[in-house]
Tab-separated table of C-alpha atoms in Angstrom:
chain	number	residue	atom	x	y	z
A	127	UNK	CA	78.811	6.040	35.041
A	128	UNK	CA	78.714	3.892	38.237
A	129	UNK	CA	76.885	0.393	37.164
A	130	UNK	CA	74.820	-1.499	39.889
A	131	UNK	CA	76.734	-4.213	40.242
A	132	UNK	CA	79.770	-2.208	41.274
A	133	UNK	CA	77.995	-0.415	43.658
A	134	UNK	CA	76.090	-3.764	44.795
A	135	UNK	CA	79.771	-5.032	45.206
A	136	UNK	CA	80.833	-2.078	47.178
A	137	UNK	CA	77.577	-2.552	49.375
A	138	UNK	CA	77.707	-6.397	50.126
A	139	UNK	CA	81.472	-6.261	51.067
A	140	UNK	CA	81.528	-3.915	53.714
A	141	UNK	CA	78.836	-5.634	55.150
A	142	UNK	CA	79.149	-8.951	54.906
A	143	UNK	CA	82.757	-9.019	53.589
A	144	UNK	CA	83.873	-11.543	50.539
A	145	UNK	CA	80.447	-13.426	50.130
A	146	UNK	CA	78.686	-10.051	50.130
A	147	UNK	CA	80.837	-8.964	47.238
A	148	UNK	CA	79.765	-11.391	45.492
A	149	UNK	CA	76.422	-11.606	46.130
A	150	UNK	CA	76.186	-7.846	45.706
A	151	UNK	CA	77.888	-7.691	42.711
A	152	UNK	CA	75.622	-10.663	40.950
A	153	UNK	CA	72.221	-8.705	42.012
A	154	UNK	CA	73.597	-5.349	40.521
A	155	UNK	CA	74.564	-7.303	37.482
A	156	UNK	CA	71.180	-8.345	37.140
A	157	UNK	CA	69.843	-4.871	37.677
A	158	UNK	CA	72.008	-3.760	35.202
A	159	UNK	CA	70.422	-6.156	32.782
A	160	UNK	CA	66.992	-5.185	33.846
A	161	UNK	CA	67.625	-1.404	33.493
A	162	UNK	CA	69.241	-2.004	29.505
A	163	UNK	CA	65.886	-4.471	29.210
A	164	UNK	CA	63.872	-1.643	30.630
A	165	UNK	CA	65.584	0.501	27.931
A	166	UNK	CA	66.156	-1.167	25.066
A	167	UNK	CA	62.167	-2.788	24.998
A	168	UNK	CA	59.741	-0.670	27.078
A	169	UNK	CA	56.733	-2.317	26.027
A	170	UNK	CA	57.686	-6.158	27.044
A	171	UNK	CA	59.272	-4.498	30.420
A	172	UNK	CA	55.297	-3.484	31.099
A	173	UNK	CA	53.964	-6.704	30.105
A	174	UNK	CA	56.465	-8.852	32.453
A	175	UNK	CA	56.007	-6.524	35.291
A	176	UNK	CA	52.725	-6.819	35.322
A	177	UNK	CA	53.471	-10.915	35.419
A	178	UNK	CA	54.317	-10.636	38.933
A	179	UNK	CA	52.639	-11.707	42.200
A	180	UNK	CA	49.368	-9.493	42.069
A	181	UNK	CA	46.809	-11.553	44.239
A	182	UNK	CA	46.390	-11.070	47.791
A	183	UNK	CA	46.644	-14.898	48.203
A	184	UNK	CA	50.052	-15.048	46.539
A	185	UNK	CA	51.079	-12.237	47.978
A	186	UNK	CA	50.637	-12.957	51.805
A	187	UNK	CA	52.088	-16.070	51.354
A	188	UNK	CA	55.431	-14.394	49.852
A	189	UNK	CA	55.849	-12.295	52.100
A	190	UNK	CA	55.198	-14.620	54.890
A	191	UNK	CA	57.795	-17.239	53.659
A	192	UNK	CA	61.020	-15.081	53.657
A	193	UNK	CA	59.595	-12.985	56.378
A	194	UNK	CA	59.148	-15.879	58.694
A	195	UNK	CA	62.189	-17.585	56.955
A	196	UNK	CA	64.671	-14.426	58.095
A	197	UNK	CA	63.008	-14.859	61.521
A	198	UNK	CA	64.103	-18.253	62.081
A	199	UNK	CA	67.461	-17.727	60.738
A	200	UNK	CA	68.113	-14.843	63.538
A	201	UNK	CA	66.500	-17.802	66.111
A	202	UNK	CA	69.238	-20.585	64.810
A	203	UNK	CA	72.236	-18.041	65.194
A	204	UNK	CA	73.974	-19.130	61.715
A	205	UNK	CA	76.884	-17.293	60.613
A	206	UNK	CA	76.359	-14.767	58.514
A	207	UNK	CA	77.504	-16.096	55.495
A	208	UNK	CA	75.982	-19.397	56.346
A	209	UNK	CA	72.735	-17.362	56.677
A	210	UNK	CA	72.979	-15.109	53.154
A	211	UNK	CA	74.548	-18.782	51.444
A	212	UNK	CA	70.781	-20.456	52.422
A	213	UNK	CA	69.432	-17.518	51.389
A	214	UNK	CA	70.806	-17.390	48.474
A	215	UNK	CA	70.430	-20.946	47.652
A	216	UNK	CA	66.619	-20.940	48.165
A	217	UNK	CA	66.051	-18.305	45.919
A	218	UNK	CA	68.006	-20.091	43.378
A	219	UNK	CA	66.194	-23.291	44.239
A	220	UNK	CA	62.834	-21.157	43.718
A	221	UNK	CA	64.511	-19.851	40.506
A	222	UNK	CA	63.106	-16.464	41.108
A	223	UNK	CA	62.880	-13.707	38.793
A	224	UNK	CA	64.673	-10.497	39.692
A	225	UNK	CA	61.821	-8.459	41.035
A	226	UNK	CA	60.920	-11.437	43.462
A	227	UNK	CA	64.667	-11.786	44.611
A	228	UNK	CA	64.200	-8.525	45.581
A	229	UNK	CA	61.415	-8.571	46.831
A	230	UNK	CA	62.159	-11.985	48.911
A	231	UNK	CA	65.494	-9.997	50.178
A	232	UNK	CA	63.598	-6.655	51.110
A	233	UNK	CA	61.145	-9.265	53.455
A	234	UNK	CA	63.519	-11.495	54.913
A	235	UNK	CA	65.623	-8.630	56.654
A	236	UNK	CA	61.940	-7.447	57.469
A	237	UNK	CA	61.718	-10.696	59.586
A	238	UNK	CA	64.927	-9.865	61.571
A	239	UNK	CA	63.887	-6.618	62.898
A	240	UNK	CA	63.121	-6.105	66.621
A	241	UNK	CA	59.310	-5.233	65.558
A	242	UNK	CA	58.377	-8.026	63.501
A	243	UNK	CA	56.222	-10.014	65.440
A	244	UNK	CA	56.284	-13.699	63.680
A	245	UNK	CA	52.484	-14.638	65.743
A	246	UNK	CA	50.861	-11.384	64.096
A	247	UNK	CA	51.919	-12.505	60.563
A	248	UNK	CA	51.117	-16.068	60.611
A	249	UNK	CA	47.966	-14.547	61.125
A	250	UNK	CA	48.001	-12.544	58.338
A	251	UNK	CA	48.882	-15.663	56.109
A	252	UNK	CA	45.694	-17.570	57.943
A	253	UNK	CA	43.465	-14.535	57.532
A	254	UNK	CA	43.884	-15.504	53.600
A	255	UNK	CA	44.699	-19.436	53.926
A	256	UNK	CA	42.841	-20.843	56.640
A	257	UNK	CA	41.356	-23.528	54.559
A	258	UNK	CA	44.094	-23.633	52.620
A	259	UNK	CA	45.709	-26.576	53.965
A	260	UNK	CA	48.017	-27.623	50.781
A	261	UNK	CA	49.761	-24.253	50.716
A	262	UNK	CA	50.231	-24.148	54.737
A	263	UNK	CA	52.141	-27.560	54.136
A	264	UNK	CA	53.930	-25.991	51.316
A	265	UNK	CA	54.978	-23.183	53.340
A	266	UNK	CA	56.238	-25.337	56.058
A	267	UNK	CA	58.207	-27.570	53.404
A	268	UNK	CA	59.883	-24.066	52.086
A	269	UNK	CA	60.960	-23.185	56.091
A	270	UNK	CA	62.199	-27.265	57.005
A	271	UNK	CA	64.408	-27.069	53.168
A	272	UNK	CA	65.938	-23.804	54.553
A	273	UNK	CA	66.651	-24.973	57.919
A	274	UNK	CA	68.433	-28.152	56.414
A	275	UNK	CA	71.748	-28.153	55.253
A	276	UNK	CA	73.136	-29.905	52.345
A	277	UNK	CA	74.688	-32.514	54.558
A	278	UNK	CA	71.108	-33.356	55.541
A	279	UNK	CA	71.415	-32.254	59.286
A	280	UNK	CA	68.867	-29.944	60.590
A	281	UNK	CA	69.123	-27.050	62.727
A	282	UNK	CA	67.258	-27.578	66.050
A	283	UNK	CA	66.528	-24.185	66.948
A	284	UNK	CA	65.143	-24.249	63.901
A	285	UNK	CA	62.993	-27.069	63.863
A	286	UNK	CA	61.627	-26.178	67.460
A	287	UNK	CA	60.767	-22.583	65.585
A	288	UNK	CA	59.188	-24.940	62.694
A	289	UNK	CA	57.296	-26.960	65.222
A	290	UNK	CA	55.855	-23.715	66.883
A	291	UNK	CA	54.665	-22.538	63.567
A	292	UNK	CA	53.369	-25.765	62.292
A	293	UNK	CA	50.778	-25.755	65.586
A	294	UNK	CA	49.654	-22.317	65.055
A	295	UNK	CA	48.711	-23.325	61.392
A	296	UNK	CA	47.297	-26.987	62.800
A	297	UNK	CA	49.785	-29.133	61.515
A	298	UNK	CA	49.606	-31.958	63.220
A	299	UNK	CA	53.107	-34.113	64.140
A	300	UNK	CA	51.946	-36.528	62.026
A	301	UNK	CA	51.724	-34.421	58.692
A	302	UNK	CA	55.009	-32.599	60.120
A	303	UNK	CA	57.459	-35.666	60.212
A	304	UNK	CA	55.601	-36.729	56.998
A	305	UNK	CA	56.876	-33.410	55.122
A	306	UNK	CA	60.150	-33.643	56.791
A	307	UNK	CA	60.644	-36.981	55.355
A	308	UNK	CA	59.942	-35.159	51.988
A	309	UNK	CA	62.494	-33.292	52.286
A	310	UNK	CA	64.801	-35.333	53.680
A	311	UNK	CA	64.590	-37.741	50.735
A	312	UNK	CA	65.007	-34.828	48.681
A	313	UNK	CA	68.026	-33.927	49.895
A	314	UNK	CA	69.640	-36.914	50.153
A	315	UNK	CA	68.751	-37.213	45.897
A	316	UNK	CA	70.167	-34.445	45.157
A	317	UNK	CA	72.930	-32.906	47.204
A	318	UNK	CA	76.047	-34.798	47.005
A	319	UNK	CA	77.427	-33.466	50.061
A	320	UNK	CA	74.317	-35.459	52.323
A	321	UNK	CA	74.146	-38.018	53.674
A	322	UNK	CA	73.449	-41.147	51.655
A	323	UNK	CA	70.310	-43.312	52.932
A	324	UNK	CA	70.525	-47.532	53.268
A	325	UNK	CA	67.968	-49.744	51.392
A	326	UNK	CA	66.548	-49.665	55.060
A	327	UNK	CA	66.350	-46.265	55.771
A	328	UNK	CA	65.501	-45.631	52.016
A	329	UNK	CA	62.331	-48.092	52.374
A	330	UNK	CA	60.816	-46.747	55.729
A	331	UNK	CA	61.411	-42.868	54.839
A	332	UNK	CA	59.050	-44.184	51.185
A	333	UNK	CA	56.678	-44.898	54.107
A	334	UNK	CA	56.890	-41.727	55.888
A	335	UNK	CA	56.690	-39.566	52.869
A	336	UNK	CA	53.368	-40.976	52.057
A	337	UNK	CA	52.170	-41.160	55.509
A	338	UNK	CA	51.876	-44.981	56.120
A	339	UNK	CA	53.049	-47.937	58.324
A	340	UNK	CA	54.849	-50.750	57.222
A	341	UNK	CA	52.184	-53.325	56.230
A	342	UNK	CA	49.797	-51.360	54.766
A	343	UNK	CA	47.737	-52.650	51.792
A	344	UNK	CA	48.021	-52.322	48.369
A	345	UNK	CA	44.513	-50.136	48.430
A	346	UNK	CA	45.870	-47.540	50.914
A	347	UNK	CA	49.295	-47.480	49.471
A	348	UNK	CA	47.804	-46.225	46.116
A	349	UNK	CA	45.121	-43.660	47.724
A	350	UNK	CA	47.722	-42.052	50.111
A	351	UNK	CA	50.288	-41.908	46.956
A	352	UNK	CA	47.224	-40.165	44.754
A	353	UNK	CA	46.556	-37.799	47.527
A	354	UNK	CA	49.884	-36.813	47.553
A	355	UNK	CA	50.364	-35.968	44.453
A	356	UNK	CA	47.118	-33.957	43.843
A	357	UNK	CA	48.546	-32.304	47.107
A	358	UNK	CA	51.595	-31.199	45.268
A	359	UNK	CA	50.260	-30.483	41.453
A	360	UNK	CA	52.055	-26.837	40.751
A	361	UNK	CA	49.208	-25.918	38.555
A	362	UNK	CA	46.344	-26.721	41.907
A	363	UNK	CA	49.190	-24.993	43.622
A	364	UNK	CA	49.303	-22.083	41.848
A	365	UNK	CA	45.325	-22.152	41.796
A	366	UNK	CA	44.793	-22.005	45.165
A	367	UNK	CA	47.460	-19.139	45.482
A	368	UNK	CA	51.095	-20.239	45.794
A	369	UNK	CA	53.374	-17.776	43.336
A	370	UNK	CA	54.406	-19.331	40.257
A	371	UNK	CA	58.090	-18.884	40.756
A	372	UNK	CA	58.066	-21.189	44.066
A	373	UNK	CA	55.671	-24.276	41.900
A	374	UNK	CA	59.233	-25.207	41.581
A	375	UNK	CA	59.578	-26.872	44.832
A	376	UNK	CA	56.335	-28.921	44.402
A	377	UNK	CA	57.399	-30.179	40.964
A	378	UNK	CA	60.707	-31.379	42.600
A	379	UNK	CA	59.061	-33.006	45.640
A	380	UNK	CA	56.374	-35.033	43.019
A	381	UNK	CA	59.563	-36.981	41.582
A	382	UNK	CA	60.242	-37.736	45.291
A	383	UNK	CA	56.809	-39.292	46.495
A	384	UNK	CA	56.852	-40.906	42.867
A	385	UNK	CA	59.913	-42.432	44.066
A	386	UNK	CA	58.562	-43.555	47.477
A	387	UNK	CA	55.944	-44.897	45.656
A	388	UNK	CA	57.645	-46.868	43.341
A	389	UNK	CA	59.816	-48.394	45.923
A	390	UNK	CA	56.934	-49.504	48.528
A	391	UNK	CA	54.859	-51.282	45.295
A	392	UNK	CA	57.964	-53.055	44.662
A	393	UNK	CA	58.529	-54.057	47.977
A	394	UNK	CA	54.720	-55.152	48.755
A	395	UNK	CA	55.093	-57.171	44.797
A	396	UNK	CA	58.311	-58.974	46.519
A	397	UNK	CA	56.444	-59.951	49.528
């Protein structure tokens, strides 16, 4: 019997050699699993599938992240296997169940067609999020994280795509170099490949990630930090529409602005 992950294999190397291989091979696997889950338990099959992404809120704003997402990868002109590795690694950073890896996959090639028009479908996401201003910031987070490598340098085809898309949602510049600075900190935490920030640089990207100037008081400090993180709570999050699977990202980004915070209230206690 021929398993999915050989096939998957097969698939992923003759089109995108090595890398696909392996990538091919790992989702089969994993369909392989599903399909003796499937078999083996019927009943809790049912009750995880129906789990998944079932409101129309959730599900304009998945398919609007990896579409959008596989748009602006064919716009920056990355290798291929530079383009499937970030692919790969924001699913993983999502930690996505199967179905939604799928899923996620079957939408970002979407994005890369010749018909999909990227205007038309951030339209689609407004039509549903309009007032939604916490989960168009998230989305925008998602698309600057996939844009930015793990030495920290951005791609700035990309982030002229990003800036596009952040003025048809009304992002302003402001709350655009403020997310950036999000995940810039972020990245420079956790990947040990980026590069790593001075004290200096440390202390006025704290500022940025909670939207402030240097020499700002004690009273704003606190309210912009407690915005912030009501901003990023995965449970308002998911309340106001934003898949489960992706509350990941906001739980991560909380330890950052925690961090920003900490380090401006000891600074302004120094002073």
């Amino acid at each position: 019997m021929i398993l999915a992950q050989d096939f998957g294999r097969t698939i992923g190397f003759f089109t995108f050699g090595p890398f696909g291989a392996v990538y091919g091979g790992a989702i089969g696997k994993s369909i392989d699993n599903a399909v003796g889950f499937m078999k083996s338990n019927n009943h809790d099959y049912k009750k995880a599938a129906r789990s998944a992404i079932n409101t129309e809120v959730q599900k304009i704003f998945f398919t609007t992240t990896f579409r959008i997402m596989g748009d602006v990868f064919l716009k920056c002109g990355f290798h291929r296997m530079n383009e499937l590795k970030r692919l790969h690694n924001i699913m993983e950073h999502m930690e996505l169940t199967l179905d939604h890896r799928l899923d996620a996959i079957n939408n970002y090639y979407l994005g890369q067609k010749k018909s999909f028009n990227a205007d038309n479908q951030i339209r689609k996401l407004l039509s549903k999020c309009e007032d939604n201003k916490h989960i168009l910031k998230m989305f925008i987070e998602i698309q600057l994280q996939a844009v930015c490598d793990e030495y920290n340098d951005y791609n700035q085809t990309g982030i002229e795509a990003i800036k596009q898309l952040s003025q048809l949602i009304s992002i302003s510049e402001l709350e655009l170099n403020q997310i950036q600075s999000l995940v810039n900190s972020y990245i420079a935490h956790t990947s040990s490949n980026s590069k790593k920030l001075s004290k200096h640089q440390e202390e006025k990207n704290a500022y940025k990630i909670l939207g402030l100037e240097r020499g700002a008081s004690v009273t704003q400090i606190k309210k912009s930090y407690k915005t912030l993180i009501s901003q990023h709570h995965p449970d308002k999050l998911i309340g106001k529409g934003m898949p489960s699977d992706m509350a990941h990202i906001a739980t991560e980004k909380i330890k950052e602005i925690n961090e920003a915070y900490k380090l401006i209230l000891d600074r302004v206690k120094i002073i």
